[in-house]
Short mmCIF file of C-alpha atoms in Angstrom, two decimals:
data_model
loop_
_atom_site.label_atom_id
_atom_site.label_comp_id
_atom_site.label_asym_id
_atom_site.label_seq_id
_atom_site.Cartn_x
_atom_site.Cartn_y
_atom_site.Cartn_z
CA MET A 19 3.86 -41.92 19.99
CA ALA A 20 4.98 -40.04 16.67
CA MET A 21 4.44 -41.48 13.15
CA THR A 22 6.94 -41.02 10.62
CA ALA A 23 5.60 -39.34 7.36
CA ARG A 24 5.46 -43.00 5.58
CA GLN A 25 3.32 -44.29 8.41
CA GLN A 26 0.85 -41.34 8.33
CA ARG A 27 0.52 -41.60 4.61
CA TYR A 28 -0.54 -45.40 4.94
CA ALA A 29 -2.59 -44.49 8.18
CA ARG A 30 -4.69 -41.76 5.84
CA LEU A 31 -4.95 -44.28 3.23
CA ALA A 32 -6.32 -46.81 5.57
CA MET A 33 -8.81 -44.42 7.31
CA PRO A 34 -11.72 -45.01 5.15
CA TRP A 35 -11.59 -48.59 4.81
CA LEU A 36 -11.50 -48.90 8.47
CA THR A 37 -14.63 -46.28 8.99
CA LEU A 38 -16.30 -48.59 6.66
CA ALA A 39 -15.55 -51.95 8.40
CA VAL A 40 -16.38 -50.18 11.90
CA LEU A 41 -19.88 -48.90 10.52
CA LEU A 42 -20.67 -52.46 8.67
CA ILE A 43 -19.68 -54.33 11.85
CA ALA A 44 -22.07 -52.21 14.05
CA TRP A 45 -24.78 -52.66 11.67
CA GLU A 46 -24.34 -56.27 11.49
CA LEU A 47 -24.19 -56.50 15.60
CA ALA A 48 -27.37 -54.08 15.71
CA CYS A 49 -29.40 -56.19 13.52
CA LEU A 50 -28.35 -59.22 15.48
CA VAL A 51 -28.69 -57.73 19.02
CA PHE A 52 -31.93 -56.32 18.21
CA ASP A 53 -33.28 -59.11 16.15
CA VAL A 54 -33.99 -56.92 13.21
CA PRO A 55 -36.00 -59.13 10.36
CA GLU A 56 -34.38 -59.30 7.11
CA ILE A 57 -37.32 -57.31 5.25
CA VAL A 58 -36.87 -54.23 7.41
CA ALA A 59 -33.00 -54.11 7.37
CA PRO A 60 -31.00 -57.24 6.05
CA ARG A 61 -27.43 -57.39 7.57
CA PRO A 62 -24.20 -56.56 5.59
CA SER A 63 -23.31 -60.21 5.50
CA GLN A 64 -26.62 -61.12 4.01
CA VAL A 65 -26.27 -58.25 1.17
CA PHE A 66 -22.97 -59.38 0.30
CA ALA A 67 -24.21 -62.88 -0.14
CA VAL A 68 -26.65 -61.84 -2.75
CA MET A 69 -24.11 -59.68 -4.24
CA VAL A 70 -22.00 -62.87 -4.96
CA GLN A 71 -24.87 -64.95 -5.65
CA ARG A 72 -26.35 -62.54 -8.18
CA TRP A 73 -23.31 -60.87 -9.49
CA ASP A 74 -24.05 -61.43 -13.10
CA LEU A 75 -27.37 -59.62 -12.81
CA LEU A 76 -25.87 -56.79 -10.92
CA VAL A 77 -22.86 -56.22 -13.31
CA ARG A 78 -25.53 -56.18 -16.31
CA PHE A 79 -27.79 -53.68 -14.48
CA CYS A 80 -25.02 -51.70 -12.95
CA LEU A 81 -23.35 -51.12 -16.52
CA GLU A 82 -26.79 -50.14 -18.32
CA THR A 83 -26.82 -47.57 -15.48
CA LEU A 84 -23.12 -46.67 -15.68
CA TRP A 85 -23.85 -46.10 -19.44
CA THR A 86 -26.50 -43.82 -19.13
CA THR A 87 -24.96 -41.78 -16.43
CA MET A 88 -21.86 -41.15 -18.29
CA ILE A 89 -23.64 -39.88 -21.37
CA GLY A 90 -25.69 -37.74 -19.49
CA PHE A 91 -22.65 -36.69 -17.50
CA VAL A 92 -20.48 -35.94 -20.69
CA LEU A 93 -23.44 -34.23 -22.06
CA ALA A 94 -23.35 -32.03 -19.08
CA ILE A 95 -19.80 -31.30 -19.14
CA GLY A 96 -20.08 -30.15 -22.94
CA PHE A 97 -23.04 -27.99 -22.27
CA GLY A 98 -22.12 -26.98 -18.77
CA LEU A 99 -18.55 -25.56 -20.07
CA LEU A 100 -20.18 -23.47 -23.10
CA LEU A 101 -22.84 -22.12 -20.96
CA GLY A 102 -20.35 -21.18 -18.07
CA LEU A 103 -18.11 -19.62 -20.39
CA ALA A 104 -20.95 -17.57 -21.88
CA ILE A 105 -22.21 -16.52 -18.65
CA GLY A 106 -18.87 -15.88 -16.98
CA ALA A 107 -17.69 -13.99 -20.10
CA SER A 108 -20.44 -11.65 -20.83
CA PRO A 109 -22.48 -9.51 -18.32
CA PHE A 110 -25.50 -9.56 -20.62
CA VAL A 111 -25.59 -13.26 -20.94
CA TYR A 112 -25.41 -13.26 -17.21
CA ALA A 113 -28.26 -11.07 -16.33
CA GLY A 114 -30.35 -12.92 -18.78
CA LEU A 115 -29.54 -16.35 -17.96
CA TYR A 116 -28.61 -16.71 -14.30
CA PRO A 117 -31.92 -16.17 -12.63
CA LEU A 118 -33.63 -18.78 -15.12
CA LEU A 119 -31.09 -21.46 -14.21
CA ILE A 120 -31.48 -20.71 -10.30
CA ALA A 121 -35.40 -21.13 -11.15
CA PHE A 122 -34.68 -24.24 -13.17
CA ASN A 123 -32.04 -25.75 -10.43
CA ALA A 124 -34.95 -25.04 -7.68
CA ILE A 125 -37.06 -27.73 -9.74
CA PRO A 126 -37.40 -30.96 -8.04
CA LYS A 127 -36.17 -33.07 -11.07
CA VAL A 128 -38.46 -36.17 -9.74
CA ALA A 129 -41.20 -33.68 -11.33
CA ILE A 130 -39.84 -33.41 -14.71
CA VAL A 131 -39.37 -37.51 -15.19
CA PRO A 132 -42.83 -38.15 -15.78
CA ILE A 133 -43.04 -35.67 -18.41
CA LEU A 134 -39.92 -36.91 -20.03
CA MET A 135 -41.50 -40.30 -20.14
CA ILE A 136 -44.50 -38.99 -21.92
CA TRP A 137 -42.23 -37.54 -24.48
CA LEU A 138 -39.76 -40.09 -24.97
CA GLY A 139 -41.03 -43.38 -23.60
CA ILE A 140 -39.29 -45.55 -21.36
CA GLY A 141 -35.92 -46.54 -21.98
CA ALA A 142 -32.44 -45.17 -21.87
CA LEU A 143 -33.09 -41.53 -23.00
CA PRO A 144 -35.16 -40.17 -20.08
CA ALA A 145 -32.35 -41.53 -17.91
CA ILE A 146 -29.79 -39.90 -19.97
CA ILE A 147 -32.00 -36.69 -20.01
CA THR A 148 -32.42 -36.85 -16.26
CA ALA A 149 -28.89 -37.22 -15.59
CA PHE A 150 -27.80 -34.37 -17.71
CA VAL A 151 -30.25 -32.05 -16.51
CA ILE A 152 -29.50 -32.64 -12.75
CA SER A 153 -25.76 -32.45 -13.38
CA PHE A 154 -24.90 -29.66 -15.39
CA PHE A 155 -26.03 -26.71 -12.79
CA PRO A 156 -22.68 -27.02 -10.70
CA ILE A 157 -20.56 -26.94 -14.01
CA VAL A 158 -21.97 -23.83 -15.31
CA VAL A 159 -21.93 -22.01 -11.56
CA ASN A 160 -18.29 -23.13 -11.19
CA VAL A 161 -16.88 -22.30 -14.61
CA ALA A 162 -18.85 -19.07 -14.60
CA THR A 163 -17.35 -18.17 -11.05
CA GLY A 164 -13.99 -18.97 -12.09
CA LEU A 165 -14.01 -16.42 -14.99
CA ALA A 166 -15.68 -13.82 -13.25
CA THR A 167 -13.34 -13.72 -10.76
CA ILE A 168 -10.19 -12.67 -12.65
CA GLU A 169 -8.04 -9.90 -11.00
CA PRO A 170 -9.08 -6.69 -12.43
CA GLU A 171 -5.28 -5.80 -12.35
CA MET A 172 -4.86 -8.59 -14.73
CA ARG A 173 -7.62 -7.76 -17.17
CA ASP A 174 -6.09 -4.09 -17.17
CA LEU A 175 -2.74 -5.63 -18.00
CA MET A 176 -4.17 -7.60 -20.96
CA ARG A 177 -5.90 -4.76 -22.28
CA SER A 178 -3.03 -2.43 -21.77
CA LEU A 179 -1.10 -4.80 -24.13
CA GLY A 180 -3.87 -4.59 -26.49
CA ALA A 181 -5.42 -7.85 -26.14
CA SER A 182 -8.88 -8.74 -27.47
CA ASN A 183 -11.53 -10.17 -25.39
CA TYR A 184 -11.11 -13.53 -26.97
CA GLU A 185 -7.19 -13.34 -26.19
CA ILE A 186 -8.08 -12.51 -22.50
CA LEU A 187 -10.67 -15.52 -22.30
CA THR A 188 -8.31 -18.04 -23.77
CA LYS A 189 -4.87 -17.26 -22.14
CA VAL A 190 -6.32 -15.94 -18.62
CA GLY A 191 -10.05 -16.78 -18.38
CA ILE A 192 -10.24 -20.59 -19.58
CA PRO A 193 -6.96 -21.75 -17.76
CA ARG A 194 -8.01 -19.94 -14.77
CA ALA A 195 -11.55 -21.60 -14.83
CA MET A 196 -10.19 -24.99 -15.24
CA PRO A 197 -9.59 -26.06 -11.46
CA TYR A 198 -13.05 -24.50 -10.98
CA LEU A 199 -14.54 -26.91 -13.74
CA PHE A 200 -12.81 -29.88 -12.34
CA ALA A 201 -13.97 -29.27 -8.69
CA SER A 202 -17.49 -28.91 -10.20
CA LEU A 203 -17.18 -32.66 -12.06
CA LYS A 204 -16.74 -34.44 -8.71
CA VAL A 205 -19.73 -32.89 -7.61
CA ALA A 206 -21.80 -33.15 -10.94
CA ALA A 207 -20.62 -36.98 -11.65
CA THR A 208 -22.47 -38.23 -8.28
CA LEU A 209 -25.29 -36.03 -8.92
CA ALA A 210 -25.64 -37.80 -12.43
CA PHE A 211 -25.92 -41.05 -10.68
CA VAL A 212 -28.71 -39.42 -8.51
CA GLY A 213 -30.45 -38.50 -12.10
CA SER A 214 -30.18 -41.77 -13.62
CA VAL A 215 -31.18 -43.79 -10.84
CA LEU A 216 -34.00 -41.65 -10.27
CA SER A 217 -35.30 -42.18 -13.49
CA GLU A 218 -34.97 -45.51 -13.62
CA THR A 219 -36.96 -45.78 -10.20
CA VAL A 220 -39.67 -43.65 -11.45
CA GLY A 221 -40.44 -45.55 -14.41
CA GLY A 222 -38.27 -47.74 -16.61
CA ASN A 223 -37.34 -51.08 -17.61
CA ARG A 224 -33.58 -51.06 -17.09
CA GLY A 225 -30.86 -50.18 -14.91
CA ILE A 226 -29.84 -50.71 -11.17
CA GLY A 227 -32.79 -48.47 -10.07
CA PHE A 228 -35.23 -50.78 -12.00
CA LEU A 229 -33.63 -53.74 -10.30
CA MET A 230 -33.97 -52.08 -6.76
CA LEU A 231 -37.63 -51.14 -7.61
CA SER A 232 -38.52 -55.03 -8.58
CA ALA A 233 -36.84 -56.38 -5.76
CA SER A 234 -38.59 -54.28 -3.14
CA ALA A 235 -41.66 -55.18 -4.66
CA ARG A 236 -40.61 -58.56 -4.08
CA ASN A 237 -39.67 -57.82 -0.61
CA ASP A 238 -36.39 -58.75 -1.57
CA SER A 239 -34.61 -56.22 0.63
CA ALA A 240 -31.45 -57.92 0.44
CA THR A 241 -31.39 -57.44 -3.26
CA THR A 242 -32.40 -53.73 -2.97
CA PHE A 243 -29.48 -53.07 -0.66
CA ALA A 244 -27.22 -54.91 -2.76
CA GLY A 245 -28.24 -52.10 -5.54
CA LEU A 246 -27.94 -49.41 -3.08
CA PHE A 247 -24.17 -50.57 -2.44
CA ALA A 248 -23.43 -50.98 -5.98
CA ILE A 249 -24.86 -47.45 -6.82
CA ALA A 250 -22.53 -46.29 -3.93
CA ILE A 251 -19.46 -48.20 -5.47
CA MET A 252 -19.98 -46.66 -8.64
CA GLY A 253 -20.24 -43.29 -7.41
CA VAL A 254 -17.11 -43.39 -5.59
CA ALA A 255 -15.10 -45.00 -8.60
CA VAL A 256 -16.38 -42.14 -10.91
CA TYR A 257 -15.51 -39.37 -8.21
CA ALA A 258 -12.05 -40.89 -7.74
CA ALA A 259 -11.59 -40.91 -11.74
CA CYS A 260 -12.67 -37.08 -11.78
CA ALA A 261 -10.13 -36.24 -8.64
CA LEU A 262 -7.57 -38.22 -10.71
CA VAL A 263 -8.13 -36.11 -13.79
CA GLU A 264 -8.33 -32.93 -11.71
CA ARG A 265 -4.75 -33.60 -10.31
CA ARG A 266 -3.34 -34.37 -13.70
CA MET A 267 -4.94 -31.40 -15.49
CA THR A 268 -4.50 -28.49 -12.88
CA ARG A 269 -1.40 -29.51 -10.77
CA TRP A 270 -0.53 -25.76 -10.57
CA ALA A 271 -3.97 -25.26 -8.65
CA PHE A 272 -2.50 -27.49 -5.82
CA ARG A 273 0.73 -25.64 -5.52
CA GLY A 274 3.25 -28.57 -5.96
CA GLU A 275 3.87 -29.69 -2.49
CA LEU A 276 0.30 -30.17 -1.31
CA VAL A 277 -0.06 -32.80 -4.10
CA ARG A 278 -0.35 -36.16 -2.77
CA MET B 6 26.07 11.89 -14.96
CA THR B 7 23.61 13.00 -17.56
CA ALA B 8 20.52 15.11 -16.66
CA PRO B 9 17.47 13.90 -17.65
CA GLN B 10 16.41 14.97 -21.14
CA THR B 11 13.64 17.02 -20.28
CA ALA B 12 14.59 20.47 -21.59
CA PRO B 13 11.42 22.47 -21.71
CA GLY B 14 10.49 23.31 -25.44
CA ALA B 15 13.11 21.04 -26.88
CA SER B 16 10.74 18.47 -28.02
CA PRO B 17 7.06 17.77 -27.47
CA PRO B 18 6.56 15.92 -24.19
CA LEU B 19 5.71 12.30 -24.69
CA VAL B 20 2.53 12.36 -22.44
CA GLU B 21 0.63 15.35 -21.52
CA LEU B 22 -2.36 15.85 -19.53
CA ASN B 23 -4.23 19.09 -19.91
CA ALA B 24 -6.77 19.90 -16.99
CA VAL B 25 -7.82 16.30 -16.65
CA SER B 26 -10.58 15.52 -14.47
CA LEU B 27 -12.17 11.87 -13.67
CA ALA B 28 -15.25 11.25 -11.63
CA TYR B 29 -16.36 7.85 -11.14
CA GLY B 30 -20.31 7.02 -11.17
CA GLU B 31 -23.08 9.25 -12.64
CA GLY B 32 -25.38 12.24 -11.61
CA ARG B 33 -25.70 13.04 -7.54
CA GLU B 34 -23.23 9.74 -6.71
CA ALA B 35 -20.55 10.76 -8.99
CA THR B 36 -17.34 11.01 -6.97
CA LEU B 37 -14.54 13.20 -8.35
CA ALA B 38 -11.26 10.98 -8.57
CA LEU B 39 -8.91 13.33 -9.92
CA ALA B 40 -9.24 17.13 -10.51
CA ASP B 41 -7.83 19.22 -12.98
CA ALA B 42 -4.53 17.45 -13.64
CA THR B 43 -1.76 18.94 -15.82
CA MET B 44 1.42 16.96 -16.53
CA LYS B 45 3.98 16.94 -18.84
CA ILE B 46 6.16 13.87 -19.17
CA GLY B 47 9.36 14.02 -21.49
CA GLN B 48 10.53 11.09 -23.59
CA GLY B 49 12.87 9.02 -21.26
CA GLU B 50 11.84 10.80 -18.00
CA PHE B 51 11.32 8.77 -14.65
CA VAL B 52 8.04 10.27 -12.87
CA ALA B 53 6.96 9.46 -9.59
CA VAL B 54 3.39 10.19 -8.33
CA VAL B 55 3.04 10.48 -4.62
CA GLY B 56 -0.07 11.23 -2.25
CA PRO B 57 -2.21 10.26 0.70
CA SER B 58 -3.99 6.92 -0.07
CA GLY B 59 -7.06 7.31 -2.09
CA CYS B 60 -5.88 10.39 -4.13
CA GLY B 61 -6.52 9.10 -7.25
CA LYS B 62 -2.85 7.93 -8.21
CA SER B 63 -3.77 4.61 -9.79
CA THR B 64 -6.65 6.54 -11.68
CA LEU B 65 -4.00 8.74 -13.12
CA MET B 66 -2.21 5.45 -14.64
CA LYS B 67 -5.21 4.32 -16.14
CA LEU B 68 -6.07 7.59 -17.70
CA VAL B 69 -2.45 7.85 -18.98
CA THR B 70 -2.54 4.22 -20.62
CA GLY B 71 -6.24 4.87 -22.04
CA LEU B 72 -7.91 2.53 -19.86
CA ILE B 73 -10.38 4.80 -19.17
CA PRO B 74 -11.43 7.84 -20.80
CA PRO B 75 -11.16 11.28 -18.65
CA THR B 76 -14.43 13.12 -17.70
CA SER B 77 -13.16 16.44 -18.79
CA GLY B 78 -9.71 17.48 -20.19
CA GLU B 79 -7.56 15.56 -22.34
CA VAL B 80 -4.86 13.01 -22.27
CA LYS B 81 -2.07 13.38 -25.21
CA VAL B 82 0.46 10.46 -26.23
CA ARG B 83 2.99 11.10 -28.75
CA GLY B 84 1.20 14.13 -29.59
CA GLU B 85 -2.15 12.27 -30.32
CA ARG B 86 -5.06 12.31 -28.32
CA VAL B 87 -5.71 9.20 -25.97
CA THR B 88 -9.32 7.36 -26.81
CA ARG B 89 -8.57 3.79 -26.10
CA PRO B 90 -5.52 1.73 -24.62
CA ILE B 91 -2.41 2.88 -26.07
CA LYS B 92 0.40 0.88 -27.83
CA GLY B 93 3.67 0.45 -26.39
CA VAL B 94 2.92 0.20 -22.53
CA GLY B 95 4.01 -2.02 -19.82
CA MET B 96 2.60 -2.25 -16.61
CA ALA B 97 3.38 -3.67 -13.17
CA PHE B 98 0.94 -3.82 -10.13
CA GLN B 99 1.34 -4.20 -6.31
CA ASN B 100 0.07 -7.57 -6.68
CA ALA B 101 2.24 -9.41 -9.22
CA THR B 102 -0.78 -11.15 -10.99
CA LEU B 103 1.67 -13.93 -12.37
CA LEU B 104 -0.50 -16.64 -13.94
CA PRO B 105 -0.01 -19.60 -11.70
CA TRP B 106 -0.31 -22.24 -14.53
CA ARG B 107 2.68 -20.78 -16.29
CA THR B 108 6.34 -20.85 -15.47
CA THR B 109 7.96 -18.03 -14.74
CA ARG B 110 9.77 -17.69 -18.10
CA ASP B 111 6.23 -18.34 -19.90
CA ASN B 112 4.62 -15.44 -17.73
CA ILE B 113 7.39 -13.22 -18.83
CA MET B 114 6.58 -14.31 -22.24
CA LEU B 115 2.88 -13.60 -22.15
CA PRO B 116 3.10 -9.92 -23.70
CA LEU B 117 5.28 -11.55 -26.78
CA GLU B 118 2.02 -13.55 -27.28
CA VAL B 119 -0.37 -10.65 -27.51
CA VAL B 120 1.71 -7.62 -28.72
CA GLN B 121 2.59 -6.80 -32.37
CA PRO B 122 5.31 -7.59 -33.97
CA HIS B 123 6.35 -10.13 -31.62
CA LYS B 124 3.03 -11.93 -31.74
CA SER B 125 3.31 -12.98 -35.24
CA ARG B 126 7.22 -13.72 -35.32
CA LEU B 127 7.09 -15.75 -31.98
CA ARG B 128 6.30 -19.01 -33.29
CA ALA B 129 9.42 -18.73 -35.88
CA GLU B 130 11.61 -17.05 -33.55
CA ARG B 131 10.82 -18.91 -30.60
CA ALA B 132 14.60 -19.57 -29.44
CA ALA B 133 15.47 -15.81 -30.12
CA TYR B 134 12.75 -14.72 -28.00
CA PHE B 135 13.40 -17.26 -25.25
CA ASP B 136 17.11 -16.05 -25.01
CA LYS B 137 15.60 -12.61 -24.53
CA ALA B 138 13.54 -13.50 -21.73
CA GLN B 139 16.60 -15.48 -20.25
CA LYS B 140 18.71 -12.52 -20.35
CA LEU B 141 16.13 -9.96 -18.97
CA LEU B 142 15.70 -12.64 -15.95
CA ALA B 143 19.28 -12.83 -15.48
CA SER B 144 19.58 -9.34 -15.33
CA VAL B 145 17.23 -9.16 -12.33
CA GLY B 146 19.07 -12.18 -10.84
CA LEU B 147 16.45 -14.47 -11.75
CA GLY B 148 18.54 -16.50 -14.47
CA GLU B 149 17.95 -19.78 -12.66
CA PHE B 150 14.34 -19.56 -11.86
CA GLY B 151 12.83 -19.26 -15.45
CA ASP B 152 11.52 -22.88 -14.98
CA LYS B 153 10.07 -22.33 -11.69
CA TYR B 154 6.29 -21.60 -11.04
CA PRO B 155 5.53 -18.34 -9.50
CA TRP B 156 4.32 -19.62 -6.18
CA GLN B 157 7.71 -21.38 -5.73
CA LEU B 158 9.21 -17.70 -5.88
CA SER B 159 9.28 -15.43 -2.78
CA GLY B 160 7.56 -12.19 -3.04
CA GLY B 161 10.54 -10.19 -4.02
CA MET B 162 11.27 -12.58 -6.81
CA GLN B 163 7.62 -12.29 -7.99
CA GLN B 164 7.64 -8.79 -8.07
CA ARG B 165 10.96 -8.99 -10.25
CA SER B 166 9.49 -11.42 -12.54
CA ASN B 167 6.41 -9.05 -12.63
CA VAL B 168 8.63 -5.91 -13.81
CA CYS B 169 10.30 -8.16 -16.44
CA ARG B 170 6.90 -9.07 -17.59
CA ALA B 171 6.19 -5.37 -18.26
CA LEU B 172 9.22 -4.59 -19.95
CA ILE B 173 9.98 -7.81 -22.34
CA HIS B 174 8.20 -6.13 -25.08
CA GLU B 175 10.21 -3.04 -24.80
CA PRO B 176 7.30 -0.52 -24.04
CA GLN B 177 7.88 3.20 -24.61
CA ILE B 178 6.42 3.66 -21.39
CA LEU B 179 6.39 1.80 -17.98
CA MET B 180 3.76 2.16 -15.53
CA LEU B 181 4.38 1.29 -12.01
CA ASP B 182 1.61 1.09 -9.46
CA GLU B 183 3.14 0.59 -5.92
CA PRO B 184 5.04 -2.59 -7.37
CA PHE B 185 7.30 -2.50 -4.49
CA GLY B 186 4.53 -1.87 -1.75
CA ALA B 187 3.82 -5.21 -0.27
CA LEU B 188 7.44 -6.08 -0.07
CA ASP B 189 9.87 -5.96 3.23
CA ALA B 190 12.00 -3.11 3.53
CA PHE B 191 15.37 -4.73 2.34
CA THR B 192 13.84 -6.30 -0.56
CA ARG B 193 12.29 -3.24 -1.69
CA GLU B 194 15.41 -1.07 -1.39
CA GLU B 195 17.28 -3.92 -3.32
CA LEU B 196 14.42 -3.56 -6.10
CA TRP B 197 14.92 -0.04 -6.37
CA GLY B 198 18.58 -0.45 -7.42
CA ILE B 199 17.25 -3.27 -9.95
CA MET B 200 14.56 -0.95 -11.44
CA GLN B 201 17.26 2.01 -11.64
CA ALA B 202 19.74 -0.30 -13.51
CA LEU B 203 17.06 -1.44 -15.83
CA TRP B 204 16.10 2.18 -16.54
CA LEU B 205 19.46 3.43 -17.03
CA GLU B 206 20.08 0.77 -19.62
CA ARG B 207 16.82 1.16 -21.43
CA ARG B 208 15.87 4.76 -20.93
CA PHE B 209 11.96 4.15 -21.19
CA THR B 210 9.63 6.54 -19.67
CA ALA B 211 8.50 5.32 -16.36
CA VAL B 212 5.41 6.50 -14.29
CA LEU B 213 5.78 5.26 -10.63
CA VAL B 214 2.91 5.27 -8.34
CA THR B 215 3.99 5.17 -4.58
CA HIS B 216 3.30 6.24 -0.97
CA ASP B 217 7.02 5.74 -0.19
CA LEU B 218 8.55 9.33 -0.56
CA ARG B 219 12.16 7.71 -0.33
CA GLU B 220 11.23 5.50 -3.21
CA ALA B 221 10.22 8.24 -5.20
CA VAL B 222 13.27 10.26 -4.53
CA TYR B 223 15.23 7.69 -5.03
CA LEU B 224 14.03 6.63 -8.54
CA ALA B 225 12.62 9.83 -10.01
CA ASP B 226 13.53 12.77 -12.24
CA THR B 227 10.50 14.54 -11.14
CA VAL B 228 7.98 14.07 -8.21
CA TYR B 229 4.31 15.17 -8.29
CA VAL B 230 2.75 15.64 -5.17
CA MET B 231 -1.11 15.05 -5.11
CA SER B 232 -3.82 16.26 -2.57
CA ARG B 233 -6.46 14.48 -0.80
CA ARG B 234 -9.49 13.00 -2.93
CA PRO B 235 -10.32 14.74 -5.29
CA GLY B 236 -6.72 14.57 -6.25
CA ARG B 237 -5.05 17.59 -7.58
CA ILE B 238 -1.47 18.05 -8.34
CA VAL B 239 -0.11 20.53 -5.58
CA LYS B 240 3.67 20.26 -5.77
CA ILE B 241 6.18 19.47 -8.68
CA ARG B 242 9.65 18.79 -7.57
CA LYS B 243 12.65 17.99 -9.71
CA VAL B 244 15.15 15.48 -8.29
CA ASP B 245 18.58 16.21 -10.01
CA LEU B 246 20.85 13.96 -7.60
CA PRO B 247 23.30 12.14 -9.91
CA ARG B 248 22.93 8.80 -11.09
CA PRO B 249 23.26 5.95 -10.28
CA ARG B 250 21.77 6.36 -6.87
CA THR B 251 22.78 4.00 -4.06
CA LEU B 252 21.60 3.38 -0.71
CA GLU B 253 24.16 5.86 0.26
CA THR B 254 22.61 8.51 -1.44
CA THR B 255 19.60 8.00 0.63
CA PHE B 256 21.53 9.39 3.80
CA GLN B 257 22.78 12.17 2.13
CA ALA B 258 21.71 15.86 3.21
CA GLU B 259 20.13 16.66 -0.24
CA PHE B 260 18.39 13.46 -0.56
CA VAL B 261 16.82 13.87 3.27
CA ASP B 262 15.90 17.60 2.42
CA ILE B 263 13.92 16.60 -0.54
CA VAL B 264 11.91 13.84 1.33
CA HIS B 265 11.42 16.14 4.22
CA GLU B 266 10.01 19.00 1.67
CA LEU B 267 7.57 16.31 0.25
CA ARG B 268 6.74 14.92 3.58
CA GLU B 269 5.74 18.69 4.87
CA ARG B 270 3.59 19.24 1.60
CA ILE B 271 1.86 15.82 2.27
CA GLN B 272 1.30 16.39 5.92
CA MET B 273 -0.48 19.60 4.98
CA GLU B 274 -3.09 17.40 3.07
CA HIS B 275 -3.55 15.68 6.33
CA GLY B 276 -3.52 18.58 8.63
#
């Protein structure tokens, strides 16, 4: 049975919700059939009940996490963009910094949170810095790639016109790097959440990570799972916002007709 | 029909190559791309360089425009030794390299944002430059496509835009590196006609690198044949067929004879 274009579009929009519903129902049924105790794995219905019941509390802790994540993320964009431009534009900066960046990226960030706590105490600052540190790497790599892959012909053409390196960078390099930047933001935004929640979980007195930690200490697994759901929802929301900005800013990179 | 103004000794040639060689790499790994090239290109002359692939044709273009310095010998343009990218050049490559975030018209106006004196006038005289770009687009049959993005154009249209971009700042020298190489035969022949019309109107000096012998003979006043790597100039053939040449011309005996003559010389390189 053939679907019209419109039906296909609606079906595509409905797919993620359908998949989610199927998964949650399967989870619920599995818990009921195998008689899983709530402390091991609460049923989704129990999690949702807790979410409604403790709505105020959840929203407060969520906003704390969202706030620290966004500050870290914005810092990562600024820093990642500048460093990416420097690395992509200059072979010397590339040679000097790239190996160090790889080494730094390989360090498990959970290891630096205690150090940050010693330096900065507990509170929002370690979470902001962890979010920043974990999310700037993909931005740097993508922006640098966008710059470094300018077609040699385009470079020759600009040089033959007498363009300075600065003109080549602003007229060709930076616009060309934009789709790479926005693609990396989607990845970086979700990583920033990982960073701030990680910091809140290792040690802290605020945010959704702290809420989950204290809930699990009280064997309140329904609240812990409610926290997980909340993080996932925030992650998807920020991802969607980044995707929207990407579409707006670099429409050309989607080659017109493909934009939906 | 006027013959090209390249009477030897009349005026110093616009572009002069004296025993120019170029090697890529250093020491033992150096490969010689171009050996001992000597050329004289007159003002307003249309030159084609043909030869087997990898013979250093594109290297020759980069040398003339000063994008790379020769390993030995000297390149002179307007009587002056070339040491850095020279002014007054337009370039078009096989790959159109139009910027996808700019409309076709904005792509064509790119050189105006970089090259003086246009760069400093552009803001004040935007409307005049806009008209100029529009006229140039219209002259290659793209008058209605200025607001389209390059990826909305066909390959032939993209190459026409590419040529427009190379000409908008009215360069004295136009460098064409296999600009029609990736097009189908019909489109290519159509663009030969457009190219010739632009040249007849503006009389810039053109250097066309190609491996299509018919294209070379159709467009050029002088065809240089290069040997296999390291590229040497092994034959210089004047083409004095009357202009404007048409597709009809390409079937005439004189035209076919020249193509055969060039073909035989290149065949020797492969043999």
